[in-house]
Amino acid sequence: MVAHKFTVDLNKPLVFQVGHLGESYQEWVHQPIVSKEGPRFFESDFWEFLTRTAWWAIPTIWLPVVCWCISMSVRMGHTLSQIALMVAFGIFVWTFVEYVLHRFLFHIETKSYWGNTIHYLLHGCHHKHPMDGLRLVFPPAAAAILCIPRCLYQFWNLIKLCATPSTTPALFGGGLLGYVMYDVTHYYLHHGQPTNQVPKSLKKYHLNHHFRIQNKGFGITSAFWDRVFGTLPQTKAADKAR
């Protein structure tokens, strides 16, 4: 008996289809469809709504939290220069978290039904439809449902283990600011039209990850950790010379 290969119907909600791809899921999800019109995920309008988020929702929701955290350290007596250093260090730590999550969680290889389904919701959908502007940032509504506030509380407690009570808020605020910068930068790299050399290079670097070498180039806001851990993709010229 010959098993028939499962085919995804792009005209139907995708989330509960992709699990049936099994081992073929990895190949399917890394063949991008370039369209600003994103697919439908769920039959339910409610769940579908939770998957769509405008980019500006991220700074609108999280920047007040960042300011509140930083103000706590200010009220505890730290100078502006001390605050700046703590925030900068928090942002730097976030760039490492960003790299680790993208490389080891978002690009985990799956083949089971629920593994494929969860991966598609987490990151696979972005690689399949990289220009879907409403699914580029992490939905705050979904974050609330997935108990992200509890996860943030755990991160806060983790920072407290390594810092003092007065520096913890600014360090946490810096890390959260790093996340906001990451999500906004990620959106810009897909939909912005940079004119300066640095953002132009970063855009080229990230789109290279989507359309050329998808197992390299995991940094979004910078290529620093790719250089450190040897996941910097080769240039086209270097590929041709091999």
Short mmCIF file of C-alpha atoms in Angstrom, two decimals:
data_model
loop_
_atom_site.label_atom_id
_atom_site.label_comp_id
_atom_site.label_asym_id
_atom_site.label_seq_id
_atom_site.Cartn_x
_atom_site.Cartn_y
_atom_site.Cartn_z
CA MET A 1 0.00 0.00 0.00
CA VAL A 2 1.48 3.35 -1.05
CA ALA A 3 1.00 6.30 1.33
CA HIS A 4 -0.20 9.47 -0.35
CA LYS A 5 1.84 12.59 0.33
CA PHE A 6 -0.17 15.22 2.22
CA THR A 7 -0.71 18.52 0.41
CA VAL A 8 -1.49 21.76 2.25
CA ASP A 9 -4.47 23.67 0.89
CA LEU A 10 -3.47 27.35 1.11
CA ASN A 11 -7.10 28.40 0.66
CA LYS A 12 -8.07 26.81 3.98
CA PRO A 13 -6.91 27.64 7.54
CA LEU A 14 -3.35 26.37 7.81
CA VAL A 15 -2.55 25.73 11.47
CA PHE A 16 -4.18 22.33 11.81
CA GLN A 17 -3.03 21.22 8.36
CA VAL A 18 0.73 21.62 8.67
CA GLY A 19 1.09 18.90 11.30
CA HIS A 20 0.08 16.30 8.72
CA LEU A 21 3.18 17.09 6.63
CA GLY A 22 5.32 15.00 8.98
CA GLU A 23 8.96 14.91 7.89
CA SER A 24 8.10 16.98 4.80
CA TYR A 25 7.22 19.96 7.00
CA GLN A 26 10.80 21.29 7.21
CA GLU A 27 11.16 21.43 3.43
CA TRP A 28 7.69 22.92 2.97
CA VAL A 29 8.04 25.66 5.59
CA HIS A 30 11.38 26.84 4.19
CA GLN A 31 9.97 27.47 0.73
CA PRO A 32 8.75 31.06 1.23
CA ILE A 33 5.67 32.56 -0.39
CA VAL A 34 6.35 36.25 -1.01
CA SER A 35 3.06 38.06 -0.51
CA LYS A 36 1.94 40.83 1.80
CA GLU A 37 -1.40 39.04 2.14
CA GLY A 38 -1.05 36.54 4.94
CA PRO A 39 -2.92 33.23 5.06
CA ARG A 40 -5.76 32.40 7.38
CA PHE A 41 -4.67 30.41 10.42
CA PHE A 42 -7.92 29.42 12.16
CA GLU A 43 -11.60 28.92 11.35
CA SER A 44 -12.47 30.87 14.50
CA ASP A 45 -12.47 34.66 14.02
CA PHE A 46 -11.46 35.09 17.67
CA TRP A 47 -8.31 32.97 17.43
CA GLU A 48 -7.53 34.43 14.03
CA PHE A 49 -7.69 37.94 15.53
CA LEU A 50 -5.14 36.97 18.21
CA THR A 51 -2.58 36.01 15.55
CA ARG A 52 -2.54 39.46 13.93
CA THR A 53 -0.70 42.44 15.43
CA ALA A 54 0.31 45.83 14.00
CA TRP A 55 3.98 46.61 14.67
CA TRP A 56 3.21 49.77 16.64
CA ALA A 57 1.35 47.76 19.29
CA ILE A 58 4.66 46.49 20.68
CA PRO A 59 6.21 49.88 21.64
CA THR A 60 2.78 51.20 22.67
CA ILE A 61 2.30 48.40 25.19
CA TRP A 62 5.84 47.70 26.39
CA LEU A 63 7.60 51.08 26.43
CA PRO A 64 5.52 52.33 29.40
CA VAL A 65 6.63 49.20 31.28
CA VAL A 66 10.25 49.94 30.32
CA CYS A 67 9.94 53.53 31.60
CA TRP A 68 8.32 52.36 34.84
CA CYS A 69 11.12 49.85 35.49
CA ILE A 70 13.86 52.40 34.80
CA SER A 71 12.13 55.00 36.98
CA MET A 72 12.23 52.56 39.89
CA SER A 73 16.03 52.50 39.80
CA VAL A 74 16.12 56.28 39.42
CA ARG A 75 13.96 56.68 42.53
CA MET A 76 16.34 54.38 44.41
CA GLY A 77 19.14 56.90 43.93
CA HIS A 78 21.05 55.89 40.80
CA THR A 79 22.51 58.60 38.58
CA LEU A 80 21.59 58.96 34.92
CA SER A 81 25.02 57.66 33.84
CA GLN A 82 24.57 54.58 36.01
CA ILE A 83 21.08 54.06 34.61
CA ALA A 84 22.38 54.38 31.05
CA LEU A 85 25.02 51.70 31.69
CA MET A 86 22.49 49.32 33.24
CA VAL A 87 20.00 49.79 30.40
CA ALA A 88 22.75 49.32 27.81
CA PHE A 89 23.84 46.11 29.52
CA GLY A 90 20.23 44.88 29.59
CA ILE A 91 19.95 45.52 25.84
CA PHE A 92 23.23 43.67 25.25
CA VAL A 93 21.99 40.64 27.22
CA TRP A 94 18.80 40.69 25.16
CA THR A 95 20.81 40.40 21.92
CA PHE A 96 22.20 37.12 23.26
CA VAL A 97 18.73 35.89 24.26
CA GLU A 98 17.48 36.90 20.80
CA TYR A 99 20.21 34.83 19.14
CA VAL A 100 19.71 31.77 21.35
CA LEU A 101 15.91 31.76 20.93
CA HIS A 102 16.13 32.20 17.17
CA ARG A 103 18.79 29.55 16.65
CA PHE A 104 17.79 26.83 19.10
CA LEU A 105 14.03 27.26 19.58
CA PHE A 106 12.66 28.96 16.48
CA HIS A 107 14.74 26.74 14.19
CA ILE A 108 14.23 23.46 16.00
CA GLU A 109 13.47 20.63 13.57
CA THR A 110 10.12 18.93 14.06
CA LYS A 111 8.24 16.12 12.34
CA SER A 112 5.41 15.11 14.68
CA TYR A 113 1.91 16.50 14.22
CA TRP A 114 1.93 18.74 17.29
CA GLY A 115 5.62 19.59 16.91
CA ASN A 116 5.00 20.90 13.40
CA THR A 117 1.84 22.71 14.48
CA ILE A 118 3.50 24.49 17.41
CA HIS A 119 6.59 25.35 15.38
CA TYR A 120 4.46 26.81 12.61
CA LEU A 121 2.66 29.05 15.10
CA LEU A 122 5.90 30.04 16.82
CA HIS A 123 8.12 30.80 13.82
CA GLY A 124 7.43 28.59 10.83
CA CYS A 125 4.63 30.85 9.61
CA HIS A 126 7.12 33.71 9.37
CA HIS A 127 9.46 31.72 7.15
CA LYS A 128 6.61 30.49 4.97
CA HIS A 129 5.07 33.98 4.63
CA PRO A 130 7.96 36.36 5.43
CA MET A 131 6.19 39.49 4.17
CA ASP A 132 3.01 39.04 6.23
CA GLY A 133 3.12 42.40 8.02
CA LEU A 134 0.59 41.47 10.71
CA ARG A 135 2.48 38.40 11.88
CA LEU A 136 5.98 39.84 12.28
CA VAL A 137 5.81 40.85 15.94
CA PHE A 138 4.76 38.70 18.91
CA PRO A 139 1.03 39.32 19.60
CA PRO A 140 0.54 40.85 23.08
CA ALA A 141 -2.92 39.27 23.38
CA ALA A 142 -1.49 35.84 22.72
CA ALA A 143 1.33 36.62 25.16
CA ALA A 144 -1.22 37.28 27.90
CA ILE A 145 -3.01 34.01 27.17
CA LEU A 146 0.31 32.10 27.17
CA CYS A 147 1.14 33.46 30.63
CA ILE A 148 4.02 35.62 29.42
CA PRO A 149 3.58 37.93 32.48
CA ARG A 150 4.52 34.94 34.66
CA CYS A 151 7.58 34.30 32.47
CA LEU A 152 8.60 37.96 32.82
CA TYR A 153 8.27 37.63 36.58
CA GLN A 154 10.62 34.63 36.49
CA PHE A 155 13.14 36.65 34.45
CA TRP A 156 12.85 39.44 37.01
CA ASN A 157 13.66 36.98 39.79
CA LEU A 158 16.58 35.59 37.77
CA ILE A 159 18.04 39.09 37.42
CA LYS A 160 17.56 39.63 41.17
CA LEU A 161 19.85 36.66 41.82
CA CYS A 162 22.69 38.42 39.99
CA ALA A 163 21.94 42.07 40.81
CA THR A 164 20.98 44.33 43.69
CA PRO A 165 17.38 45.38 44.45
CA SER A 166 18.07 48.87 43.08
CA THR A 167 19.72 47.76 39.83
CA THR A 168 17.30 44.96 38.98
CA PRO A 169 14.54 47.24 37.61
CA ALA A 170 16.86 49.13 35.21
CA LEU A 171 18.51 45.93 34.01
CA PHE A 172 15.11 44.33 33.42
CA GLY A 173 13.90 47.50 31.69
CA GLY A 174 16.96 47.44 29.46
CA GLY A 175 16.29 43.84 28.48
CA LEU A 176 12.66 44.64 27.74
CA LEU A 177 13.74 47.67 25.71
CA GLY A 178 16.03 45.34 23.77
CA TYR A 179 13.01 43.17 22.97
CA VAL A 180 11.04 46.19 21.73
CA MET A 181 13.98 47.27 19.57
CA TYR A 182 14.21 43.72 18.21
CA ASP A 183 10.54 43.50 17.18
CA VAL A 184 10.46 46.99 15.64
CA THR A 185 13.77 46.41 13.85
CA HIS A 186 12.53 43.06 12.54
CA TYR A 187 9.45 44.70 11.07
CA TYR A 188 11.54 47.45 9.48
CA LEU A 189 13.95 44.96 7.91
CA HIS A 190 11.03 43.33 6.10
CA HIS A 191 8.96 46.38 5.18
CA GLY A 192 11.19 49.44 5.48
CA GLN A 193 13.26 50.98 2.69
CA PRO A 194 16.52 52.02 4.37
CA THR A 195 18.76 54.57 2.71
CA ASN A 196 21.73 54.55 5.13
CA GLN A 197 24.40 51.89 4.80
CA VAL A 198 24.02 50.26 8.24
CA PRO A 199 20.28 49.49 8.03
CA LYS A 200 20.65 48.56 4.34
CA SER A 201 23.32 46.01 5.24
CA LEU A 202 21.22 44.68 8.13
CA LYS A 203 18.19 44.30 5.85
CA LYS A 204 20.27 42.42 3.26
CA TYR A 205 21.72 40.26 6.03
CA HIS A 206 18.31 39.28 7.39
CA LEU A 207 16.62 38.69 4.04
CA ASN A 208 19.60 36.49 3.19
CA HIS A 209 18.54 34.34 6.17
CA HIS A 210 15.04 34.01 4.72
CA PHE A 211 15.76 33.47 1.05
CA ARG A 212 19.26 32.02 0.77
CA ILE A 213 20.84 30.39 3.84
CA GLN A 214 18.16 29.71 6.43
CA ASN A 215 20.40 27.80 8.84
CA LYS A 216 22.77 30.75 9.33
CA GLY A 217 22.41 34.42 10.24
CA PHE A 218 20.26 34.16 13.38
CA GLY A 219 20.89 37.70 14.64
CA ILE A 220 18.19 40.26 13.93
CA THR A 221 19.41 43.50 15.49
CA SER A 222 23.07 42.69 14.77
CA ALA A 223 25.38 39.98 13.44
CA PHE A 224 27.55 40.07 16.59
CA TRP A 225 26.61 36.68 18.04
CA ASP A 226 26.69 35.04 14.61
CA ARG A 227 30.33 36.10 14.41
CA VAL A 228 31.02 34.82 17.93
CA PHE A 229 29.44 31.39 17.38
CA GLY A 230 30.41 30.82 13.76
CA THR A 231 26.95 31.07 12.19
CA LEU A 232 27.77 34.01 9.95
CA PRO A 233 26.62 33.10 6.41
CA GLN A 234 29.12 33.23 3.59
CA THR A 235 28.74 35.81 0.85
CA LYS A 236 27.60 34.77 -2.62
CA ALA A 237 31.12 35.42 -3.90
CA ALA A 238 32.57 33.03 -1.30
CA ASP A 239 30.00 30.39 -2.23
CA LYS A 240 30.92 30.62 -5.90
CA ALA A 241 34.64 30.34 -5.09
CA ARG A 242 34.15 27.02 -3.24
#
